[in-house]
Short mmCIF file of C-alpha atoms in Angstrom, two decimals:
data_model
loop_
_atom_site.label_atom_id
_atom_site.label_comp_id
_atom_site.label_asym_id
_atom_site.label_seq_id
_atom_site.Cartn_x
_atom_site.Cartn_y
_atom_site.Cartn_z
CA MET A 339 21.63 14.49 23.91
CA GLN A 340 19.86 11.41 25.60
CA MET A 341 20.61 8.14 23.77
CA ASN A 342 19.76 4.29 24.03
CA ASP A 343 21.81 1.14 23.12
CA GLU A 344 20.28 0.23 19.80
CA GLN A 345 23.11 2.20 17.90
CA PRO A 346 25.99 4.45 17.81
CA GLU A 347 24.76 7.94 17.40
CA ALA A 348 27.36 8.87 14.71
CA GLU A 349 26.09 5.56 12.69
CA VAL A 350 22.15 6.35 12.96
CA VAL A 351 23.04 9.37 10.34
CA GLN A 352 26.12 9.44 8.34
CA TYR A 353 27.89 12.52 6.95
CA GLU A 354 30.33 12.75 4.28
CA VAL A 355 31.56 15.64 2.01
CA GLN A 356 32.53 15.27 -1.51
CA GLY A 357 34.18 18.32 -2.96
CA PRO A 358 31.01 20.70 -2.82
CA LEU A 359 28.12 18.01 -2.02
CA ALA A 360 27.46 17.10 1.44
CA LEU A 361 26.26 13.37 1.19
CA VAL A 362 23.80 13.08 4.54
CA THR A 363 22.66 9.37 4.97
CA MET A 364 20.21 7.70 7.17
CA HIS A 365 21.43 4.64 8.24
CA ARG A 366 19.09 2.41 9.84
CA PRO A 367 18.83 -0.18 6.90
CA GLU A 368 17.56 -3.16 9.37
CA TYR A 369 14.28 -0.59 9.77
CA HIS A 370 14.16 0.86 6.53
CA ASN A 371 15.33 3.67 7.94
CA ALA A 372 12.23 4.11 10.13
CA GLN A 373 12.73 7.67 11.80
CA ASN A 374 13.17 7.71 15.53
CA SER A 375 13.67 10.97 17.22
CA ARG A 376 17.71 10.29 17.38
CA MET A 377 17.36 10.04 13.90
CA THR A 378 15.76 12.94 13.32
CA TYR A 379 18.14 15.41 15.54
CA ALA A 380 21.11 13.47 14.29
CA LEU A 381 19.77 14.56 10.31
CA ASP A 382 19.38 18.34 12.01
CA ALA A 383 22.85 18.39 13.31
CA ALA A 384 23.95 17.10 9.93
CA PHE A 385 21.92 19.43 7.90
CA LYS A 386 23.57 22.52 10.31
CA ARG A 387 27.11 21.08 9.82
CA ALA A 388 26.62 21.06 5.99
CA CYS A 389 24.80 24.60 5.88
CA ASP A 390 27.61 26.09 7.93
CA ASP A 391 30.19 24.68 5.77
CA ASP A 392 31.20 27.48 3.39
CA ASN A 393 32.52 24.72 0.83
CA VAL A 394 29.18 22.87 0.81
CA LYS A 395 26.95 24.16 -2.13
CA VAL A 396 24.70 21.20 -2.35
CA ILE A 397 23.27 18.75 0.19
CA VAL A 398 22.18 14.96 -0.94
CA LEU A 399 19.69 13.40 1.18
CA ARG A 400 19.46 9.42 0.79
CA GLY A 401 18.67 6.29 3.14
CA ALA A 402 21.31 3.05 3.43
CA GLY A 403 19.79 0.03 2.45
CA LYS A 404 17.00 -1.23 0.03
CA HIS A 405 14.38 1.86 1.16
CA PHE A 406 14.62 5.12 1.43
CA SER A 407 12.38 5.79 4.54
CA ALA A 408 9.60 3.68 5.79
CA GLY A 409 8.30 6.73 7.81
CA HIS A 410 7.93 7.51 11.37
CA ASP A 411 9.26 4.62 13.88
CA ILE A 412 6.35 3.20 15.37
CA GLY A 413 7.30 -0.13 16.11
CA THR A 414 11.26 -0.81 16.08
CA PRO A 415 13.26 -1.57 19.50
CA GLY A 416 14.84 1.87 19.18
CA ARG A 417 11.42 4.02 19.51
CA ASP A 418 12.16 6.92 21.52
CA VAL A 419 8.89 8.74 21.70
CA ASN A 420 9.13 8.69 25.52
CA GLN A 421 12.26 10.19 25.35
CA SER A 422 13.65 13.55 26.17
CA PHE A 423 16.39 14.98 23.77
CA GLU A 424 17.89 18.96 23.68
CA ARG A 425 15.37 20.68 21.55
CA THR A 426 16.14 22.73 18.61
CA SER A 427 13.33 25.29 18.84
CA LEU A 428 11.72 26.88 21.68
CA TRP A 429 8.92 24.06 22.22
CA TYR A 430 8.72 22.60 25.69
CA ASP A 431 9.80 18.96 26.19
CA HIS A 432 6.53 16.60 25.68
CA VAL A 433 7.68 13.92 28.02
CA ASN A 434 5.03 13.58 31.05
CA LYS A 435 2.83 16.07 29.13
CA PRO A 436 -0.98 15.02 29.82
CA GLY A 437 -3.34 14.07 26.89
CA GLY A 438 -3.23 15.71 23.38
CA GLU A 439 -0.33 17.97 24.43
CA PHE A 440 2.30 15.00 24.56
CA LEU A 441 1.96 14.24 21.03
CA TYR A 442 1.52 18.11 19.98
CA ALA A 443 4.55 19.38 21.67
CA ARG A 444 6.63 16.92 20.27
CA GLU A 445 5.27 16.78 17.14
CA GLN A 446 5.85 20.67 16.63
CA GLU A 447 9.30 20.29 17.62
CA VAL A 448 10.64 16.95 15.64
CA TYR A 449 8.22 16.84 12.97
CA LEU A 450 6.63 19.98 11.57
CA GLY A 451 9.30 22.34 13.23
CA MET A 452 12.18 20.61 11.97
CA CYS A 453 10.93 19.85 8.26
CA ARG A 454 9.99 23.46 7.90
CA ARG A 455 13.61 24.74 8.76
CA TRP A 456 15.25 21.98 6.33
CA ARG A 457 12.65 23.27 3.59
CA GLU A 458 14.31 26.75 4.18
CA MET A 459 18.40 25.67 4.24
CA PRO A 460 19.93 28.46 2.35
CA LYS A 461 21.57 25.52 -0.14
CA PRO A 462 19.92 23.21 -2.74
CA THR A 463 18.67 19.63 -1.57
CA ILE A 464 17.95 16.74 -3.27
CA ALA A 465 16.46 13.68 -2.11
CA MET A 466 17.98 10.29 -3.70
CA VAL A 467 14.85 7.82 -3.05
CA GLN A 468 14.88 4.42 -3.66
CA GLY A 469 12.64 1.90 -2.65
CA ALA A 470 9.72 2.93 -0.16
CA CYS A 471 9.11 6.52 0.65
CA ILE A 472 5.97 6.23 3.14
CA ALA A 473 4.39 8.72 5.38
CA GLY A 474 7.24 10.17 7.34
CA GLY A 475 9.45 9.44 4.33
CA LEU A 476 7.64 11.76 2.33
CA MET A 477 8.08 14.66 4.49
CA LEU A 478 11.92 14.44 4.27
CA ALA A 479 12.03 13.85 0.31
CA TRP A 480 9.54 16.94 -0.09
CA VAL A 481 11.71 19.56 2.11
CA CYS A 482 14.09 18.52 -0.52
CA ASP A 483 14.19 21.00 -3.77
CA LEU A 484 14.39 17.88 -5.93
CA ILE A 485 13.78 14.51 -5.74
CA ILE A 486 15.55 12.01 -7.83
CA ALA A 487 13.81 8.29 -8.04
CA SER A 488 14.93 5.09 -9.07
CA ASP A 489 12.34 3.22 -11.22
CA ASP A 490 11.70 0.76 -8.37
CA ALA A 491 10.60 3.78 -5.55
CA TYR A 492 6.97 4.13 -4.58
CA PHE A 493 5.53 6.90 -2.54
CA SER A 494 2.47 6.62 -0.08
CA ASP A 495 0.94 7.80 3.00
CA PRO A 496 -1.49 5.21 4.17
CA VAL A 497 -2.36 6.82 8.04
CA VAL A 498 -5.85 7.92 6.93
CA ARG A 499 -6.32 4.10 7.88
CA MET A 500 -5.64 5.63 11.51
CA GLY A 501 -8.25 8.06 10.85
CA ILE A 502 -5.73 10.69 10.33
CA PRO A 503 -5.61 13.41 7.50
CA GLY A 504 -2.01 12.83 6.33
CA VAL A 505 1.36 13.29 7.87
CA GLU A 506 2.09 16.33 9.89
CA TYR A 507 4.27 18.10 7.02
CA PHE A 508 1.24 17.90 4.84
CA ALA A 509 2.42 19.41 1.39
CA HIS A 510 -0.11 16.91 -0.60
CA VAL A 511 -1.84 19.35 -2.18
CA HIS A 512 1.29 21.18 -3.68
CA GLU A 513 3.61 18.25 -4.56
CA LEU A 514 0.40 16.70 -6.35
CA ASN A 515 -2.67 18.39 -7.41
CA PRO A 516 -5.68 18.37 -5.37
CA ARG A 517 -7.68 15.82 -6.97
CA ILE A 518 -4.53 13.49 -7.09
CA ALA A 519 -3.98 14.07 -3.58
CA LYS A 520 -7.21 13.19 -2.68
CA GLU A 521 -6.87 9.90 -4.58
CA PHE A 522 -3.46 9.37 -2.82
CA LEU A 523 -4.76 9.80 0.69
CA PHE A 524 -8.55 8.23 0.41
CA LEU A 525 -6.93 5.02 -1.02
CA GLY A 526 -3.62 4.99 0.86
CA GLU A 527 -1.99 2.88 -1.85
CA ARG A 528 1.46 2.85 -3.44
CA MET A 529 2.19 5.71 -5.91
CA GLY A 530 5.00 4.18 -8.47
CA ALA A 531 7.58 6.58 -9.70
CA GLU A 532 6.83 6.89 -13.08
CA ARG A 533 3.50 8.18 -12.08
CA ALA A 534 4.81 9.81 -9.19
CA TRP A 535 7.20 11.84 -12.01
CA GLN A 536 3.82 12.51 -14.59
CA MET A 537 2.32 14.30 -11.53
CA GLY A 538 5.33 16.20 -10.91
CA MET A 539 5.89 14.95 -7.62
CA VAL A 540 9.54 13.68 -8.86
CA ASN A 541 12.13 15.17 -11.12
CA ARG A 542 13.57 12.33 -12.72
CA VAL A 543 13.31 8.36 -12.61
CA VAL A 544 16.32 6.53 -13.47
CA PRO A 545 17.41 2.87 -13.01
CA ARG A 546 18.17 1.74 -9.73
CA ASP A 547 22.07 0.83 -10.67
CA VAL A 548 22.58 4.27 -11.89
CA LEU A 549 20.45 6.27 -9.07
CA GLU A 550 23.22 7.48 -6.94
CA ASP A 551 25.74 8.43 -10.17
CA VAL A 552 22.61 10.36 -11.72
CA THR A 553 22.26 12.35 -8.60
CA LEU A 554 25.65 13.13 -7.68
CA ASP A 555 25.97 14.34 -11.46
CA VAL A 556 22.85 16.62 -11.20
CA ALA A 557 24.41 17.83 -7.50
CA ARG A 558 27.57 18.62 -9.10
CA ARG A 559 26.17 20.55 -11.77
CA ILE A 560 24.11 22.65 -9.69
CA ALA A 561 27.12 23.45 -7.55
CA GLN A 562 28.77 25.09 -10.48
CA MET A 563 25.99 27.98 -10.09
CA PRO A 564 26.83 30.89 -7.52
CA ARG A 565 25.78 30.25 -3.97
CA MET A 566 23.96 33.36 -3.54
CA GLY A 567 22.31 33.02 -6.83
CA LEU A 568 20.87 29.30 -5.64
CA GLN A 569 20.01 31.01 -2.19
CA LEU A 570 17.73 33.83 -3.85
CA THR A 571 16.30 31.44 -6.46
CA LYS A 572 14.80 28.89 -3.28
CA GLN A 573 13.72 31.69 -1.55
CA ALA A 574 11.87 33.19 -4.23
CA VAL A 575 9.99 29.74 -5.29
CA ASN A 576 9.50 28.58 -1.65
CA ASN A 577 7.88 32.13 -1.00
CA ALA A 578 5.53 31.77 -3.90
CA GLU A 579 4.70 28.23 -2.31
CA ASP A 580 4.04 30.11 0.82
CA LEU A 581 2.02 32.80 -1.17
CA MET A 582 -0.10 29.88 -2.78
CA GLY A 583 -1.08 28.73 0.69
CA LYS A 584 1.24 25.79 1.30
CA ARG A 585 2.36 27.35 5.03
CA ALA A 586 -1.28 28.11 6.00
CA THR A 587 -2.65 24.97 4.87
CA MET A 588 -0.07 23.30 6.74
CA ASP A 589 -0.98 24.64 10.21
CA MET A 590 -4.50 23.93 9.22
CA VAL A 591 -4.14 19.82 8.81
CA PHE A 592 -1.41 19.98 12.12
CA GLY A 593 -4.16 20.90 14.12
CA LEU A 594 -6.61 18.38 12.38
CA HIS A 595 -4.02 16.02 12.60
CA HIS A 596 -3.72 15.82 16.45
CA PHE A 597 -7.60 16.42 16.80
CA ALA A 598 -7.59 12.82 15.10
CA HIS A 599 -4.97 12.00 17.36
CA VAL A 600 -6.91 12.64 20.64
CA HIS A 601 -10.24 11.10 19.26
CA ASN A 602 -8.18 8.21 18.33
CA GLU A 603 -7.41 7.64 22.28
CA LEU A 604 -10.63 8.67 23.38
CA VAL A 605 -12.27 6.16 21.22
CA SER A 606 -9.93 2.97 21.41
CA GLY A 607 -7.40 4.08 23.82
CA ASP A 608 -4.56 4.13 21.06
CA LYS A 609 -3.53 7.40 19.69
CA LEU A 610 -2.90 5.23 16.37
CA GLY A 611 -6.00 4.05 16.07
CA GLY A 612 -4.79 0.63 16.76
CA TYR A 613 -2.42 0.49 14.05
CA ASP A 614 1.45 -0.61 14.65
CA ALA A 615 4.24 -0.98 12.16
CA ARG A 616 3.18 -4.60 11.25
CA ALA A 617 -0.64 -3.45 10.55
CA MET A 618 0.83 -0.72 8.43
CA ALA A 619 3.10 -2.40 6.52
CA GLN A 620 0.17 -5.58 6.12
CA SER A 621 -1.98 -2.69 4.73
CA GLN A 622 0.68 -2.06 1.99
CA ARG A 623 0.96 -5.30 0.67
CA ASN A 624 -0.40 -6.02 -2.78
CA PRO A 625 -1.43 -2.43 -3.34
CA SER A 626 -2.61 -1.85 -6.98
CA GLU A 627 -0.03 0.25 -8.61
CA ALA A 628 -1.26 3.70 -9.35
#
């Protein structure tokens, strides 16, 4: 796997086993765990490691530092959108591809493809969310079976500001009811943990200082259930969601997402509509809490 000099690969995602639990930790705290491709591929490797280990019953995903994840890396020194990596799907390398093919091929692999595979992991997964869970961070939390959030956590998908209809793993209308999903996207503002719980997007909201204790306690209690029963139950619920249109909606919106990228590039010369990490962060300053 190609690497840059930002950080040793082993530190981008940390992996730890505690009894029947695998703890997968995003570890770019200086950039609020913004996801570059190195982190995404390292997450994929960590999840595969947990799935291959018969002693692991439950997987917990968390982020080091103040925030769970500020989303896709669109502005750190470690941004690696133009780099090649050893791919995990049959999609070809995006590097040096013209026009809209560049992002379309890349995001089929690192966003839509990986997130769908992670959602289908045959073991229960729990996202432990503190602070910011923004845009691409939503994708990481939403692929998990449960979300346990601290009382200072907040969620947002502000990419409509870029003219883009939500992040690539478009689960908004399944995580929220359609009218709330429209509000969430139209405004692009922060949704606090308490309202996220009221809307059914979050399982529990707890004080920040007990977030880890509560999450690991829930994980350990799940781990007492039989492995096959957990896997079949997860498969049943995921299949029900897909019968309600989750996968088909995602395919449709992925196409709209990439139409928006190409439109932006034709109109402004920039796939992201002129927004970089600083501008997107500024758009989140002092939002009205829902």
